[in-house]
Amino acid sequence: MSERPTLVVVYDDGAAHPGDIAVGLAGWANCVFVLEPNEHTRTMEPLLSQFGSVLWAESPALAADAVRAHRPGGVVTYTERGLGLAVELAHELGLPFHDRRTLGVLTDKWQQRAALRDAGVDAVRCHRVDVESDWPAAVAATGLPAVLKPAHGGGSRNTFYIDDATAGLELTRTLLAQDRPGLMAGGTLVLEEYLTGRDCGPFGDYVSIESVVQHGHIHDLAVTGKFPMVPPFRETGRFWPSPLGPDEDEQVRTLARQAVEALGVVAGLTHTEVKLTPQGPRLIEVNGRLGGGINELARRALGLDLIELAGHIALGESVSTPTVYQGTAYFQLFHPAPRLPATLVAVDGVDAVKQLPGVTLHRPYARPGTLFPGGVETREMDIVMGKARDIGELAVLAAKVESTLRYRFDFPASPDAPAHTRTVTAAELGQL
């Protein structure tokens, strides 16, 4: 019987829950979890310790010294927050992973735009905003409307639509004053050209491409369709397969493949987001890790565990991959919390939604009495999962879900409005 390999798993809040990591890895590999100390990792440490050793990373060098005793064969992470530490650990341990240049272009949106432009892949106008005095040049470079976001960001955190230069400058001052407007300490922002999407009917005007990279060779697993965003840029769900026709499907996959190659990704999973515009597909961003919710779709649609697959790739093993998914429509539909501070009072219609043909699960993430702090970051209150025969049937089912679920909130008094209670359907929720 061969010896079980040892994997270093850099864990933090992100695309994979500890239980999902255990399902994907613990049955065949010894896991050494490396954690940077923060509120989330301290909370999850007791659970992670059930599936493997846990080491705290006070610094990459000290963590690497501690990991060496476990004789690891690979390094993997499933979260944007873990990429930097994973790169440093791999460098210290002499194990394959993204190099430092690739880390920079994967996690810094300004560096990524510059690399894609230099490679001739896509030239979305973009300007870095390190200090307030950079604002006039940024507006001149991108024009308005534009999108203001942290250079290192995720989950729509502090991502804003800007159509007024004066209001944008005020928002820039506010964000630059924060110690951590994005995922990393430091206030660097980027202003990007706003890409106007084309009419996609009942679905969102963007998709993501889920790919596996082995030894520099890119294989696409699926093009993920999206439900429409709600203001300003909050996601509401995803599904396989996408609603794209064959020609546009090939266009977005080609664009994603060119982008992944330009950024120097040679191994692992990538999650590339593409905007569907009247002039053709344009790149939103490339992520060098598993996309949120994608492993669950892959397990239902393909019977494939991407957490396990990424672990084998990290060990240098070759993995077989299926053809690009086309088949039954599997979906995840979720509902974001209001942008203003509010307390959830009640959710009605849950039993009726569970009875809809095709719905297999309604999972709440918030209970009555939960106080939401407000803001533009995507915070999921619940999720509805299920399947439909095809994309047309999915559109009908999603509309039924959105009209059946109703949410009641208490809003405290504010300078603009007295305290009040409001009930909305799921379809109306995104306007709050």
Short mmCIF file of C-alpha atoms in Angstrom, two decimals, residues 10-210:
data_model
loop_
_atom_site.label_atom_id
_atom_site.label_comp_id
_atom_site.label_asym_id
_atom_site.label_seq_id
_atom_site.Cartn_x
_atom_site.Cartn_y
_atom_site.Cartn_z
CA VAL A 10 -3.50 27.32 3.11
CA TYR A 11 -6.93 28.03 4.57
CA ASP A 12 -8.89 31.24 5.02
CA ASP A 13 -12.40 32.50 4.35
CA GLY A 14 -13.25 31.89 0.71
CA ALA A 15 -14.53 29.42 -1.84
CA ALA A 16 -14.29 26.19 0.18
CA HIS A 17 -15.66 25.29 3.61
CA PRO A 18 -13.55 23.02 5.89
CA GLY A 19 -16.13 20.27 5.52
CA ASP A 20 -15.88 20.40 1.73
CA ILE A 21 -12.08 20.33 1.94
CA ALA A 22 -12.31 17.25 4.15
CA VAL A 23 -14.59 15.51 1.66
CA GLY A 24 -12.20 16.30 -1.18
CA LEU A 25 -8.85 15.62 0.48
CA ALA A 26 -8.93 13.88 3.84
CA GLY A 27 -9.79 10.45 2.44
CA TRP A 28 -6.57 10.12 0.46
CA ALA A 29 -4.09 12.77 1.66
CA ASN A 30 -2.62 13.98 4.93
CA CYS A 31 -3.61 17.62 5.28
CA VAL A 32 -1.48 20.24 7.01
CA PHE A 33 -3.59 23.36 7.36
CA VAL A 34 -1.66 26.62 7.53
CA LEU A 35 -3.62 29.58 8.85
CA GLU A 36 -2.91 33.27 9.18
CA PRO A 37 -4.35 34.41 12.52
CA ASN A 38 -7.66 36.28 12.14
CA GLU A 39 -11.19 36.08 13.50
CA HIS A 40 -12.38 33.62 10.86
CA THR A 41 -9.46 31.18 11.09
CA ARG A 42 -9.55 31.16 14.89
CA THR A 43 -13.24 30.23 14.69
CA MET A 44 -12.59 27.42 12.20
CA GLU A 45 -9.45 26.00 13.82
CA PRO A 46 -11.29 23.42 15.98
CA LEU A 47 -13.10 22.07 12.92
CA LEU A 48 -9.98 22.00 10.74
CA SER A 49 -8.05 20.16 13.44
CA GLN A 50 -10.46 17.23 13.04
CA PHE A 51 -9.19 16.70 9.48
CA GLY A 52 -5.46 17.33 9.81
CA SER A 53 -2.66 19.19 11.54
CA VAL A 54 -3.08 22.93 12.03
CA LEU A 55 -0.15 25.37 11.99
CA TRP A 56 -0.34 29.11 12.58
CA ALA A 57 1.60 31.31 10.17
CA GLU A 58 3.12 34.15 12.15
CA SER A 59 5.41 34.51 9.12
CA PRO A 60 5.91 32.48 5.92
CA ALA A 61 9.45 31.52 6.90
CA LEU A 62 8.47 30.26 10.35
CA ALA A 63 5.47 28.43 8.91
CA ALA A 64 7.66 26.77 6.28
CA ASP A 65 10.07 25.58 8.98
CA ALA A 66 7.18 23.99 10.85
CA VAL A 67 5.72 22.42 7.70
CA ARG A 68 9.00 20.76 6.64
CA ALA A 69 8.71 18.16 9.38
CA HIS A 70 5.56 16.86 7.65
CA ARG A 71 7.44 16.26 4.35
CA PRO A 72 4.81 17.90 2.13
CA GLY A 73 4.46 17.06 -1.54
CA GLY A 74 2.39 20.06 -2.61
CA VAL A 75 0.76 23.34 -1.67
CA VAL A 76 -2.84 24.28 -2.47
CA THR A 77 -5.35 26.96 -1.49
CA TYR A 78 -8.98 27.52 -2.37
CA THR A 79 -9.29 31.19 -1.46
CA GLU A 80 -8.05 34.51 -2.80
CA ARG A 81 -6.89 35.44 0.71
CA GLY A 82 -4.58 32.44 0.82
CA LEU A 83 -2.73 32.93 -2.46
CA GLY A 84 0.04 35.15 -1.10
CA LEU A 85 0.93 32.86 1.79
CA ALA A 86 0.70 29.79 -0.47
CA VAL A 87 3.17 31.34 -2.93
CA GLU A 88 5.64 32.17 -0.15
CA LEU A 89 5.35 28.72 1.42
CA ALA A 90 5.89 27.02 -1.94
CA HIS A 91 8.94 29.21 -2.55
CA GLU A 92 10.41 28.41 0.88
CA LEU A 93 9.70 24.68 0.51
CA GLY A 94 10.76 24.35 -3.12
CA LEU A 95 7.32 23.13 -4.19
CA PRO A 96 5.46 24.08 -7.39
CA PHE A 97 2.86 26.84 -7.26
CA HIS A 98 2.28 30.25 -8.85
CA ASP A 99 5.50 32.26 -8.96
CA ARG A 100 5.64 35.75 -7.44
CA ARG A 101 5.10 37.52 -10.75
CA THR A 102 1.99 35.47 -11.42
CA LEU A 103 0.77 36.12 -7.87
CA GLY A 104 1.05 39.85 -8.52
CA VAL A 105 -1.00 39.81 -11.71
CA LEU A 106 -3.61 37.47 -10.22
CA THR A 107 -4.26 39.46 -7.05
CA ASP A 108 -3.59 43.10 -8.02
CA LYS A 109 -6.24 44.33 -10.46
CA TRP A 110 -4.01 47.12 -11.78
CA GLN A 111 -1.11 44.76 -12.48
CA GLN A 112 -3.52 42.32 -14.12
CA ARG A 113 -4.98 44.94 -16.46
CA ALA A 114 -1.48 46.08 -17.42
CA ALA A 115 -0.31 42.52 -18.12
CA LEU A 116 -3.36 41.76 -20.26
CA ARG A 117 -2.96 45.00 -22.18
CA ASP A 118 0.75 44.37 -22.77
CA ALA A 119 -0.03 40.87 -24.05
CA GLY A 120 -2.63 42.23 -26.46
CA VAL A 121 -5.43 40.19 -24.84
CA ASP A 122 -7.80 42.96 -23.72
CA ALA A 123 -7.33 46.67 -23.12
CA VAL A 124 -9.94 47.82 -20.62
CA ARG A 125 -9.06 51.37 -19.58
CA CYS A 126 -7.79 51.40 -16.00
CA HIS A 127 -5.90 53.77 -13.69
CA ARG A 128 -4.32 53.20 -10.29
CA VAL A 129 -5.39 55.47 -7.43
CA ASP A 130 -2.85 55.44 -4.59
CA VAL A 131 -3.53 58.94 -3.28
CA GLU A 132 -6.30 61.49 -3.66
CA SER A 133 -4.29 63.54 -6.15
CA ASP A 134 -4.41 60.59 -8.60
CA TRP A 135 -8.18 61.06 -9.05
CA PRO A 136 -8.23 63.64 -11.90
CA ALA A 137 -5.79 61.60 -14.00
CA ALA A 138 -7.78 58.44 -13.32
CA VAL A 139 -11.04 60.01 -14.54
CA ALA A 140 -9.27 61.39 -17.60
CA ALA A 141 -7.88 57.94 -18.39
CA THR A 142 -11.07 55.89 -17.97
CA GLY A 143 -13.85 58.36 -18.60
CA LEU A 144 -17.21 58.15 -16.83
CA PRO A 145 -19.13 56.08 -15.98
CA ALA A 146 -16.47 53.93 -14.37
CA VAL A 147 -16.03 51.36 -11.61
CA LEU A 148 -14.07 52.16 -8.46
CA LYS A 149 -12.76 49.19 -6.49
CA PRO A 150 -9.85 48.06 -4.28
CA ALA A 151 -6.78 46.89 -6.17
CA HIS A 152 -6.90 43.73 -4.03
CA GLY A 153 -10.55 42.87 -3.65
CA GLY A 154 -13.28 40.28 -3.86
CA GLY A 155 -16.96 39.66 -3.23
CA SER A 156 -17.89 43.13 -4.56
CA ARG A 157 -16.43 44.65 -1.39
CA ASN A 158 -16.19 48.44 -1.76
CA THR A 159 -16.98 48.24 -5.47
CA PHE A 160 -18.93 51.24 -6.75
CA TYR A 161 -20.43 52.57 -9.97
CA ILE A 162 -19.18 56.14 -10.52
CA ASP A 163 -20.94 58.53 -12.89
CA ASP A 164 -20.09 61.81 -11.14
CA ALA A 165 -16.48 62.95 -10.69
CA THR A 166 -17.13 64.99 -7.54
CA ALA A 167 -19.02 62.18 -5.79
CA GLY A 168 -16.33 59.75 -6.91
CA LEU A 169 -13.62 61.90 -5.37
CA GLU A 170 -15.46 61.95 -2.04
CA LEU A 171 -15.81 58.19 -2.11
CA THR A 172 -12.14 57.85 -3.00
CA ARG A 173 -11.17 59.91 0.07
CA THR A 174 -13.32 57.66 2.26
CA LEU A 175 -11.86 54.42 0.88
CA LEU A 176 -8.24 55.61 0.96
CA ALA A 177 -8.68 56.48 4.62
CA GLN A 178 -9.53 52.86 5.45
CA ASP A 179 -6.75 50.58 6.60
CA ARG A 180 -8.14 47.69 4.54
CA PRO A 181 -10.65 48.65 1.86
CA GLY A 182 -10.03 45.33 0.11
CA LEU A 183 -8.53 41.99 1.07
CA MET A 184 -5.10 43.37 1.96
CA ALA A 185 -3.84 46.13 4.22
CA GLY A 186 -3.28 49.36 2.30
CA GLY A 187 -5.66 51.70 0.54
CA THR A 188 -4.72 51.28 -3.11
CA LEU A 189 -7.70 51.55 -5.48
CA VAL A 190 -8.28 51.23 -9.21
CA LEU A 191 -10.70 53.08 -11.45
CA GLU A 192 -11.79 50.99 -14.44
CA GLU A 193 -13.77 51.69 -17.57
CA TYR A 194 -17.39 50.63 -17.09
CA LEU A 195 -18.29 47.86 -19.52
CA THR A 196 -21.91 48.13 -20.64
CA GLY A 197 -23.49 44.72 -21.01
CA ARG A 198 -25.79 43.54 -23.75
CA ASP A 199 -29.39 42.46 -23.19
CA CYS A 200 -29.29 38.87 -21.94
CA GLY A 201 -32.99 38.52 -21.18
CA PRO A 202 -33.69 36.88 -17.83
CA PHE A 203 -30.02 36.15 -17.15
CA GLY A 204 -26.96 38.19 -16.22
CA ASP A 205 -24.77 39.95 -18.78
CA TYR A 206 -21.61 38.14 -17.73
CA VAL A 207 -20.28 34.59 -17.38
CA SER A 208 -17.32 32.83 -15.83
CA ILE A 209 -15.10 30.19 -17.35
CA GLU A 210 -13.93 27.38 -15.05
#
